[in-house]
Amino acid sequence: MNLRSSWVVETGQTREDTRLTQVGATTPVNPVQVRSGILPGSYDGRFRLSGFWMTGASAMAATVSEGRAVIQGDISQGVYPVALPASETVTFEPGNAQYNRIDLVVLKIYDKLYDGPDRNEAVVEVIQGKADPTPQAPAAPPRSLPLYEVTVPAGVSAGNGGINWNIALKDLRTPVVSVGGILPVEGPVLPGAYPGQFQDSGGALQRWDGGAWVPYPSALGGIIPSSAGTLTASYTGQYRDTAGGQLQRWNGSAWRPAYPGPYFNDSLDAGYTVSTTYVNTLVERTTNPLVVTFVAPESRQAILTFGSRMELSLVSGTTGIASSAYMCVRVTQGATVHREVEDELAAIASKSADPTDAFSASSTQRLHTLTPGATYTVTAYYRTSNANVRAWFDNTFIQVTPQY
C-alpha cells in the first residue's frame, strides 16, 4: 500500500513517512478539531485541486492519483496527516444482477486504539454500497475522507465492458489550507470557523462574518472590482467598478452610476421663431422641444450650460431693422418652476440693421437650492426682439453637470 501516514503504526514509521506527511494544513472547525480535506494545488498551477484525482484505469478498476490530506478523528483522537506519493489502483466488484449500486472511495485510517487489535495503517479503500432500485451511497466510516462516489450499473463486469467512467464518478473531494490561509472552495460550501476567515468561491473572495460568507468588498466597505461584477450587492451604498470604468452605487434595488452626469442633449437641426415672447418650439425643426432631465445631487448644486448658433434674417419686405435673438431655459421639478426664463439669464446674439452673419452664443450658470434626489427638467426657449426678424437657432445644446 502506497498511502503513508504519521503516528499510526506502533513501530516502523520512517523519517521519510514523517517528512511526506507533515502537511501543515489544518482548517479549523472548532477550537480542537479541523476539517478533513486535501491540500490544493496542481503540477502546472492550472487547477485548484488535483490531489487524489480519480480516473478509470480498466473495466472495473480506477487510478487514484497522488496527493496529501488530513483526516480528523473524533474530538479526542486528533488529526491524521496522510500522503500518497504515487498513484494507487482500486478495484470494484461486479454489478448486482438486478439493481445499480453506489460505491464510496475513501481515504481510511485504521487505528487499533479505536478499531480493534492488530491494524494500524492508512489505506485507499472502496466501501461497497447496497444494490437497490434507488441506490444510495454508503455512509463514510469513522476516520475517513470521502473522495468519490462511483455508480456501478446492474450486471456490469470486466467481461461486458465494465463501468462507464465518463458518467460513473461523482467528485466529493474538498480542500483544506493552514490556519489563516485562503481556502479555495471545491465541493460543498461549509461554515467558517471564526470571523475574519477567508475563502475563494471561484469568482470572488469572501469573508466569514460570524454567521455567513460575505463578499470581501462588502466586509471592508471597499469597491467590488469589475472582474466580480456579477456579485449581488450586500447593502445599500455599496460600490462597484464596471468593465467600462464607471463607478456604480447600489441604491437598494439596482446599480446606478455613483456620480451621474453630465447630462446632455443637443439638436443639429435648424429652426426659427418670429415670436417676441419665449417659445419652446421652432419652425422647421423636426424635434421640439429640446429637453434635458437630471437628478439633483446631495450638494444641491449643478452647473448649467446652454447655447446655440444664432442668425437673424428679415421677414420678406422689411429692411433696416436692428434685432436680437434670445435663447434661455426653464427649469422645473414636476409642476413647480424652479427657474423661469428671462432675458437677464439668456444667451443673446444682436445685430444692427439688415443682418446677414451668424453668431455662436452660450451661457454658463449655477443652479442651486435643488432638492437632493429630485428629478428636474431643463427646457430650451427662444424668442426674437422683433416680429419682422426671424431668429434662427442651430447646433443648440443643453448640458447639466451635477456638483458633488
Coordinates of C-alpha atoms in Angstrom, one line a residue:
M1 CA 0.0 0.0 0.0
N2 CA 1.4 3.3 -1.1
L3 CA -0.6 5.6 1.3
R4 CA 1.7 6.9 4.0
S5 CA 0.7 8.2 7.4
S6 CA 2.2 9.6 10.6
W7 CA 1.7 8.4 14.2
V8 CA -0.5 5.4 13.4
V9 CA 1.9 2.4 13.3
E10 CA 3.4 1.5 16.6
T11 CA 6.8 0.6 15.0
G12 CA 8.3 1.2 11.6
Q13 CA 7.4 4.8 11.0
T14 CA 10.3 6.1 8.9
R15 CA 11.8 9.5 8.6
E16 CA 10.5 9.5 5.0
D17 CA 7.0 8.8 6.3
T18 CA 7.2 11.7 8.7
R19 CA 8.6 14.1 6.1
L20 CA 6.0 13.2 3.5
T21 CA 3.0 13.7 5.9
Q22 CA 4.0 17.0 7.6
V23 CA 1.3 18.9 5.7
G24 CA 0.9 21.9 8.0
A25 CA -2.7 22.2 6.7
T26 CA -5.4 22.5 9.3
T27 CA -8.6 24.5 8.6
P28 CA -10.3 24.6 12.0
V29 CA -14.0 23.8 12.6
N30 CA -13.8 24.4 16.3
P31 CA -11.1 25.0 18.9
V32 CA -10.0 21.4 18.9
Q33 CA -10.9 19.8 15.6
V34 CA -10.1 20.6 12.0
R35 CA -11.7 20.0 8.7
S36 CA -10.8 16.8 6.9
G37 CA -9.6 17.5 3.3
I38 CA -7.0 17.6 0.6
L39 CA -4.2 20.1 0.1
P40 CA -4.9 22.2 -3.0
G41 CA -2.6 22.6 -6.0
S42 CA -1.6 21.1 -9.3
Y43 CA 1.6 20.5 -11.2
D44 CA 1.1 23.4 -13.7
G45 CA -1.0 25.7 -11.5
R46 CA -4.0 25.5 -13.7
F47 CA -6.3 23.6 -11.3
R48 CA -7.3 24.3 -7.8
L49 CA -7.4 20.7 -6.6
S50 CA -5.5 17.8 -8.2
G51 CA -4.7 15.6 -5.2
F52 CA -6.4 12.2 -5.2
W53 CA -8.0 12.8 -8.6
M54 CA -9.5 9.5 -9.8
T55 CA -9.8 8.2 -13.4
G56 CA -10.8 4.9 -15.0
A57 CA -7.9 2.5 -15.5
S58 CA -9.7 -0.5 -16.8
A59 CA -13.2 -2.0 -17.0
M60 CA -13.6 -2.4 -13.2
A61 CA -10.6 -0.5 -11.8
A62 CA -9.7 3.1 -11.3
T63 CA -6.5 5.1 -10.6
V64 CA -6.3 7.4 -7.6
S65 CA -3.5 10.0 -8.2
E66 CA -1.0 11.2 -5.7
G67 CA -1.8 13.8 -3.1
R68 CA -1.7 14.9 0.6
A69 CA -4.6 15.2 3.0
V70 CA -5.6 15.4 6.7
I71 CA -8.2 13.2 8.3
Q72 CA -9.9 14.3 11.5
G73 CA -10.9 11.7 14.0
D74 CA -13.3 12.2 16.9
I75 CA -12.6 15.1 19.2
S76 CA -10.2 13.3 21.4
Q77 CA -8.4 11.4 18.6
G78 CA -6.6 14.2 16.8
V79 CA -5.9 14.7 13.1
Y80 CA -4.1 12.2 10.9
P81 CA -1.9 13.6 8.1
V82 CA -1.6 11.2 5.1
A83 CA 0.3 11.3 1.8
L84 CA 0.1 9.3 -1.4
P85 CA 3.4 9.8 -3.2
A86 CA 2.5 7.5 -6.1
S87 CA -0.8 6.7 -7.7
E88 CA -2.9 3.8 -6.4
T89 CA -5.3 1.4 -8.2
V90 CA -8.7 0.4 -6.7
T91 CA -10.9 -2.4 -8.0
F92 CA -14.7 -2.6 -7.9
E93 CA -16.8 -5.7 -7.6
P94 CA -19.1 -6.7 -10.5
G95 CA -22.5 -5.1 -10.5
N96 CA -25.6 -6.7 -9.0
A97 CA -27.7 -8.8 -11.4
Q98 CA -30.8 -6.6 -10.9
Y99 CA -30.1 -3.2 -9.5
N100 CA -27.5 -0.5 -9.6
R101 CA -25.4 0.4 -6.6
I102 CA -23.2 3.3 -5.5
D103 CA -19.8 2.6 -4.0
L104 CA -17.7 5.1 -2.0
V105 CA -14.0 5.6 -2.4
V106 CA -12.3 6.9 0.8
L107 CA -9.0 7.5 2.5
K108 CA -9.3 5.5 5.6
I109 CA -7.2 5.4 8.8
Y110 CA -7.2 2.2 10.8
D111 CA -6.0 2.8 14.4
K112 CA -6.1 -0.2 16.7
L113 CA -6.7 2.1 19.6
Y114 CA -10.2 2.7 18.2
D115 CA -10.8 0.0 15.6
G116 CA -9.7 -3.1 17.4
P117 CA -6.5 -5.1 17.6
D118 CA -3.7 -5.5 15.1
R119 CA -4.4 -2.9 12.5
N120 CA -2.6 0.4 12.2
E121 CA -2.5 1.7 8.7
A122 CA -3.8 4.2 6.2
V123 CA -5.5 2.9 3.0
V124 CA -7.3 3.9 -0.1
E125 CA -10.5 1.9 0.2
V126 CA -13.7 1.1 -1.7
I127 CA -16.8 0.9 0.6
Q128 CA -19.4 -1.1 -1.3
G129 CA -22.9 0.2 -1.5
K130 CA -26.2 -1.7 -1.5
A131 CA -27.9 -2.6 -4.8
D132 CA -31.3 -1.0 -4.8
P133 CA -34.0 0.4 -7.2
T134 CA -32.9 3.8 -5.8
P135 CA -29.4 3.2 -4.6
Q136 CA -27.7 5.4 -2.1
A137 CA -24.0 5.8 -1.3
P138 CA -22.9 4.1 1.9
A139 CA -22.0 6.3 4.9
A140 CA -18.3 7.2 5.3
P141 CA -16.8 5.2 8.2
P142 CA -15.0 6.9 11.1
R143 CA -11.6 8.4 10.4
S144 CA -12.1 8.5 6.7
L145 CA -12.2 11.2 3.9
P146 CA -14.6 10.5 1.0
L147 CA -13.1 11.0 -2.4
Y148 CA -15.6 9.8 -5.0
E149 CA -19.0 8.1 -5.4
V150 CA -18.9 5.5 -8.2
T151 CA -22.2 4.3 -9.8
V152 CA -21.8 0.6 -10.6
P153 CA -24.6 -0.4 -13.0
A154 CA -26.6 -3.6 -12.7
G155 CA -24.9 -6.6 -14.4
V156 CA -21.7 -4.7 -15.2
S157 CA -18.4 -6.6 -15.1
A158 CA -15.0 -6.8 -16.7
G159 CA -16.4 -9.2 -19.3
N160 CA -19.1 -6.9 -20.7
G161 CA -17.4 -3.5 -20.9
G162 CA -17.2 -2.6 -17.3
I163 CA -18.0 0.8 -15.7
N164 CA -18.6 3.8 -17.9
W165 CA -16.0 6.1 -16.3
N166 CA -17.3 9.2 -18.2
I167 CA -20.5 9.2 -16.2
A168 CA -19.9 7.0 -13.2
L169 CA -17.9 9.4 -11.0
K170 CA -19.1 12.0 -8.5
D171 CA -16.3 14.1 -7.1
L172 CA -16.6 14.6 -3.3
R173 CA -13.1 16.0 -2.7
T174 CA -12.8 19.1 -0.6
P175 CA -9.6 21.2 0.1
V176 CA -8.0 22.4 3.3
V177 CA -5.4 25.1 4.0
S178 CA -3.4 26.1 7.0
V179 CA -4.9 28.5 9.6
G180 CA -5.1 32.0 8.1
G181 CA -4.8 30.7 4.5
I182 CA -7.5 31.5 1.9
L183 CA -9.5 28.4 1.2
P184 CA -10.3 27.5 -2.4
V185 CA -13.9 26.3 -2.4
E186 CA -14.5 23.0 -4.1
G187 CA -17.5 20.8 -3.4
P188 CA -19.9 21.9 -0.6
V189 CA -19.6 25.3 1.0
L190 CA -19.1 24.8 4.7
P191 CA -19.5 27.3 7.5
G192 CA -16.5 29.3 8.7
A193 CA -14.7 28.7 12.0
Y194 CA -14.0 32.3 13.0
P195 CA -14.9 35.8 12.0
G196 CA -12.2 37.1 9.6
Q197 CA -11.6 33.7 7.9
F198 CA -11.4 34.0 4.1
Q199 CA -12.3 31.7 1.2
D200 CA -12.1 32.0 -2.6
S201 CA -15.5 31.0 -4.0
G202 CA -14.1 30.7 -7.5
G203 CA -15.3 34.1 -8.7
A204 CA -15.0 36.2 -5.6
L205 CA -13.1 36.5 -2.3
Q206 CA -15.4 36.0 0.7
R207 CA -15.0 36.7 4.4
W208 CA -16.8 34.9 7.3
D209 CA -18.6 37.5 9.4
G210 CA -19.6 35.1 12.2
G211 CA -22.8 33.9 10.6
A212 CA -22.3 33.9 6.8
W213 CA -19.8 34.2 4.0
V214 CA -19.9 37.8 2.9
P215 CA -18.3 39.2 -0.3
Y216 CA -14.9 40.7 0.6
P217 CA -15.6 44.2 -0.6
S218 CA -18.8 44.3 1.5
A219 CA -17.0 43.2 4.6
L220 CA -14.5 46.1 4.3
G221 CA -16.7 48.7 2.6
G222 CA -14.4 48.5 -0.5
I223 CA -15.3 48.7 -4.2
I224 CA -16.2 45.4 -5.9
P225 CA -13.8 45.0 -8.8
S226 CA -15.2 44.7 -12.4
S227 CA -13.9 41.1 -12.5
A228 CA -16.5 40.3 -9.9
G229 CA -19.2 42.5 -11.3
T230 CA -21.9 39.7 -11.2
L231 CA -21.9 39.7 -7.4
T232 CA -25.1 40.7 -5.7
A233 CA -24.8 43.8 -3.6
S234 CA -24.8 43.2 0.2
Y235 CA -26.1 46.6 1.3
T236 CA -27.4 50.0 0.1
G237 CA -24.4 52.3 -0.6
Q238 CA -22.0 49.6 -1.7
Y239 CA -19.9 50.5 -4.8
R240 CA -18.6 48.5 -7.7
D241 CA -16.4 49.1 -10.7
T242 CA -17.7 48.3 -14.2
A243 CA -16.0 46.9 -17.3
G244 CA -16.4 50.4 -18.9
G245 CA -14.7 52.1 -15.9
Q246 CA -17.8 53.7 -14.5
L247 CA -18.2 53.6 -10.7
Q248 CA -21.7 52.5 -9.6
R249 CA -23.6 52.5 -6.3
W250 CA -26.3 50.1 -5.1
N251 CA -29.4 52.1 -4.3
G252 CA -31.2 49.1 -2.6
S253 CA -32.7 47.7 -5.7
A254 CA -30.4 48.4 -8.7
W255 CA -26.9 49.5 -9.6
R256 CA -26.8 53.2 -10.6
P257 CA -23.9 55.5 -11.6
A258 CA -22.2 56.7 -8.4
Y259 CA -21.7 60.1 -9.9
P260 CA -24.4 60.7 -12.6
G261 CA -23.9 63.1 -15.3
P262 CA -23.0 65.2 -17.1
Y263 CA -26.5 65.2 -18.7
F264 CA -26.5 66.5 -22.2
N265 CA -28.8 66.9 -25.2
D266 CA -28.5 68.8 -28.5
S267 CA -30.1 69.4 -31.9
L268 CA -28.2 69.9 -35.1
D269 CA -31.5 70.8 -36.8
A270 CA -32.0 74.5 -37.6
G271 CA -35.3 76.2 -36.8
Y272 CA -36.6 79.8 -36.3
T273 CA -39.1 81.8 -34.5
V274 CA -40.7 85.3 -35.0
S275 CA -42.3 85.2 -31.5
T276 CA -41.3 88.1 -29.3
T277 CA -42.2 86.1 -26.2
Y278 CA -40.4 82.9 -25.3
V279 CA -41.5 79.7 -27.0
N280 CA -40.1 76.2 -26.9
T281 CA -41.0 75.2 -30.4
L282 CA -39.1 76.3 -33.5
V283 CA -40.5 76.4 -37.1
E284 CA -38.7 74.0 -39.5
R285 CA -37.2 72.0 -36.6
T286 CA -38.4 68.4 -36.7
T287 CA -37.9 67.7 -33.0
N288 CA -39.3 70.1 -30.4
P289 CA -38.8 70.9 -27.6
L290 CA -35.1 70.4 -26.6
V291 CA -35.1 68.9 -23.1
V292 CA -32.7 67.5 -20.5
T293 CA -33.7 65.8 -17.3
F294 CA -31.3 65.3 -14.4
V295 CA -31.2 64.1 -10.8
A296 CA -30.1 66.7 -8.2
P297 CA -27.0 65.7 -6.2
E298 CA -26.6 65.9 -2.4
S299 CA -24.7 69.2 -2.8
R300 CA -28.0 70.7 -4.2
Q301 CA -26.0 72.4 -6.9
A302 CA -25.3 71.9 -10.6
I303 CA -23.6 73.8 -13.5
L304 CA -25.9 74.6 -16.3
T305 CA -24.6 75.5 -19.8
F306 CA -26.7 76.1 -22.9
G307 CA -26.1 77.8 -26.3
S308 CA -26.7 77.9 -30.0
R309 CA -25.5 79.1 -33.4
M310 CA -27.9 82.1 -34.0
E311 CA -28.7 84.0 -37.1
L312 CA -31.2 86.9 -37.7
S313 CA -32.9 87.3 -41.1
L314 CA -35.5 89.9 -42.1
V315 CA -39.0 88.8 -43.0
S316 CA -39.7 89.5 -46.7
G317 CA -40.5 93.1 -47.5
T318 CA -38.8 94.6 -44.4
T319 CA -35.4 96.5 -44.2
G320 CA -33.3 98.4 -41.8
I321 CA -34.3 96.7 -38.6
A322 CA -31.8 96.0 -35.7
S323 CA -32.7 92.9 -33.7
S324 CA -31.6 90.3 -31.2
A325 CA -32.0 86.5 -30.8
Y326 CA -32.5 85.1 -27.3
M327 CA -32.1 81.6 -26.0
C328 CA -32.9 80.8 -22.4
V329 CA -34.1 77.7 -20.4
R330 CA -36.9 77.0 -17.9
V331 CA -36.0 74.6 -15.0
T332 CA -38.9 72.7 -13.5
Q333 CA -39.3 70.0 -10.9
G334 CA -42.6 68.3 -11.6
A335 CA -45.2 71.1 -11.9
T336 CA -43.0 73.5 -9.9
V337 CA -40.9 76.1 -11.8
H338 CA -37.5 76.3 -10.2
R339 CA -36.1 78.9 -12.6
E340 CA -38.2 80.9 -15.1
V341 CA -36.9 82.2 -18.5
E342 CA -35.8 85.8 -18.5
D343 CA -33.7 87.9 -20.7
E344 CA -31.1 88.5 -18.0
L345 CA -30.3 84.8 -18.0
A346 CA -30.4 84.3 -21.8
A347 CA -27.6 83.8 -24.4
I348 CA -28.0 86.6 -26.8
A349 CA -26.9 87.5 -30.4
S350 CA -27.6 91.0 -31.6
K351 CA -27.3 92.6 -35.0
S352 CA -27.6 96.1 -36.5
A353 CA -29.9 96.8 -39.5
D354 CA -30.0 94.3 -42.3
P355 CA -28.2 91.4 -40.6
T356 CA -26.5 88.7 -42.6
D357 CA -24.0 87.0 -40.4
A358 CA -24.4 84.2 -37.8
F359 CA -23.0 84.1 -34.2
S360 CA -22.5 81.4 -31.6
A361 CA -23.5 82.3 -28.1
S362 CA -23.7 80.3 -24.9
S363 CA -24.1 80.9 -21.2
T364 CA -22.9 79.0 -18.1
Q365 CA -24.7 79.4 -14.8
R366 CA -25.1 77.8 -11.4
L367 CA -28.2 76.1 -10.3
H368 CA -28.6 75.9 -6.6
T369 CA -31.1 75.2 -3.8
L370 CA -32.0 72.0 -5.6
T371 CA -33.7 69.1 -3.8
P372 CA -31.3 66.2 -3.5
G373 CA -32.5 63.1 -5.3
A374 CA -35.3 65.0 -7.1
T375 CA -35.6 64.9 -10.9
Y376 CA -35.5 68.2 -12.7
T377 CA -36.3 69.1 -16.3
V378 CA -34.5 71.8 -18.3
T379 CA -36.3 73.0 -21.5
A380 CA -34.9 75.4 -24.1
Y381 CA -36.9 78.5 -25.0
Y382 CA -36.3 81.0 -27.8
R383 CA -37.5 84.5 -28.9
T384 CA -36.7 87.4 -31.3
S385 CA -36.7 91.0 -30.3
N386 CA -38.8 92.0 -33.4
A387 CA -41.6 90.1 -35.1
N388 CA -40.3 91.2 -38.5
V389 CA -37.0 89.4 -37.9
R390 CA -36.6 85.7 -37.9
A391 CA -34.3 84.4 -35.1
W392 CA -32.7 81.2 -36.3
F393 CA -31.2 78.7 -33.9
D394 CA -28.9 75.8 -35.0
N395 CA -26.5 73.4 -33.2
T396 CA -28.5 74.0 -30.0
F397 CA -27.4 72.3 -26.8
I398 CA -28.1 72.0 -23.1
Q399 CA -25.6 70.4 -20.5
V400 CA -26.1 70.0 -16.8
T401 CA -23.1 68.9 -14.7
P402 CA -24.0 68.0 -11.1
Q403 CA -21.6 69.2 -8.4
Y404 CA -20.5 66.5 -5.9

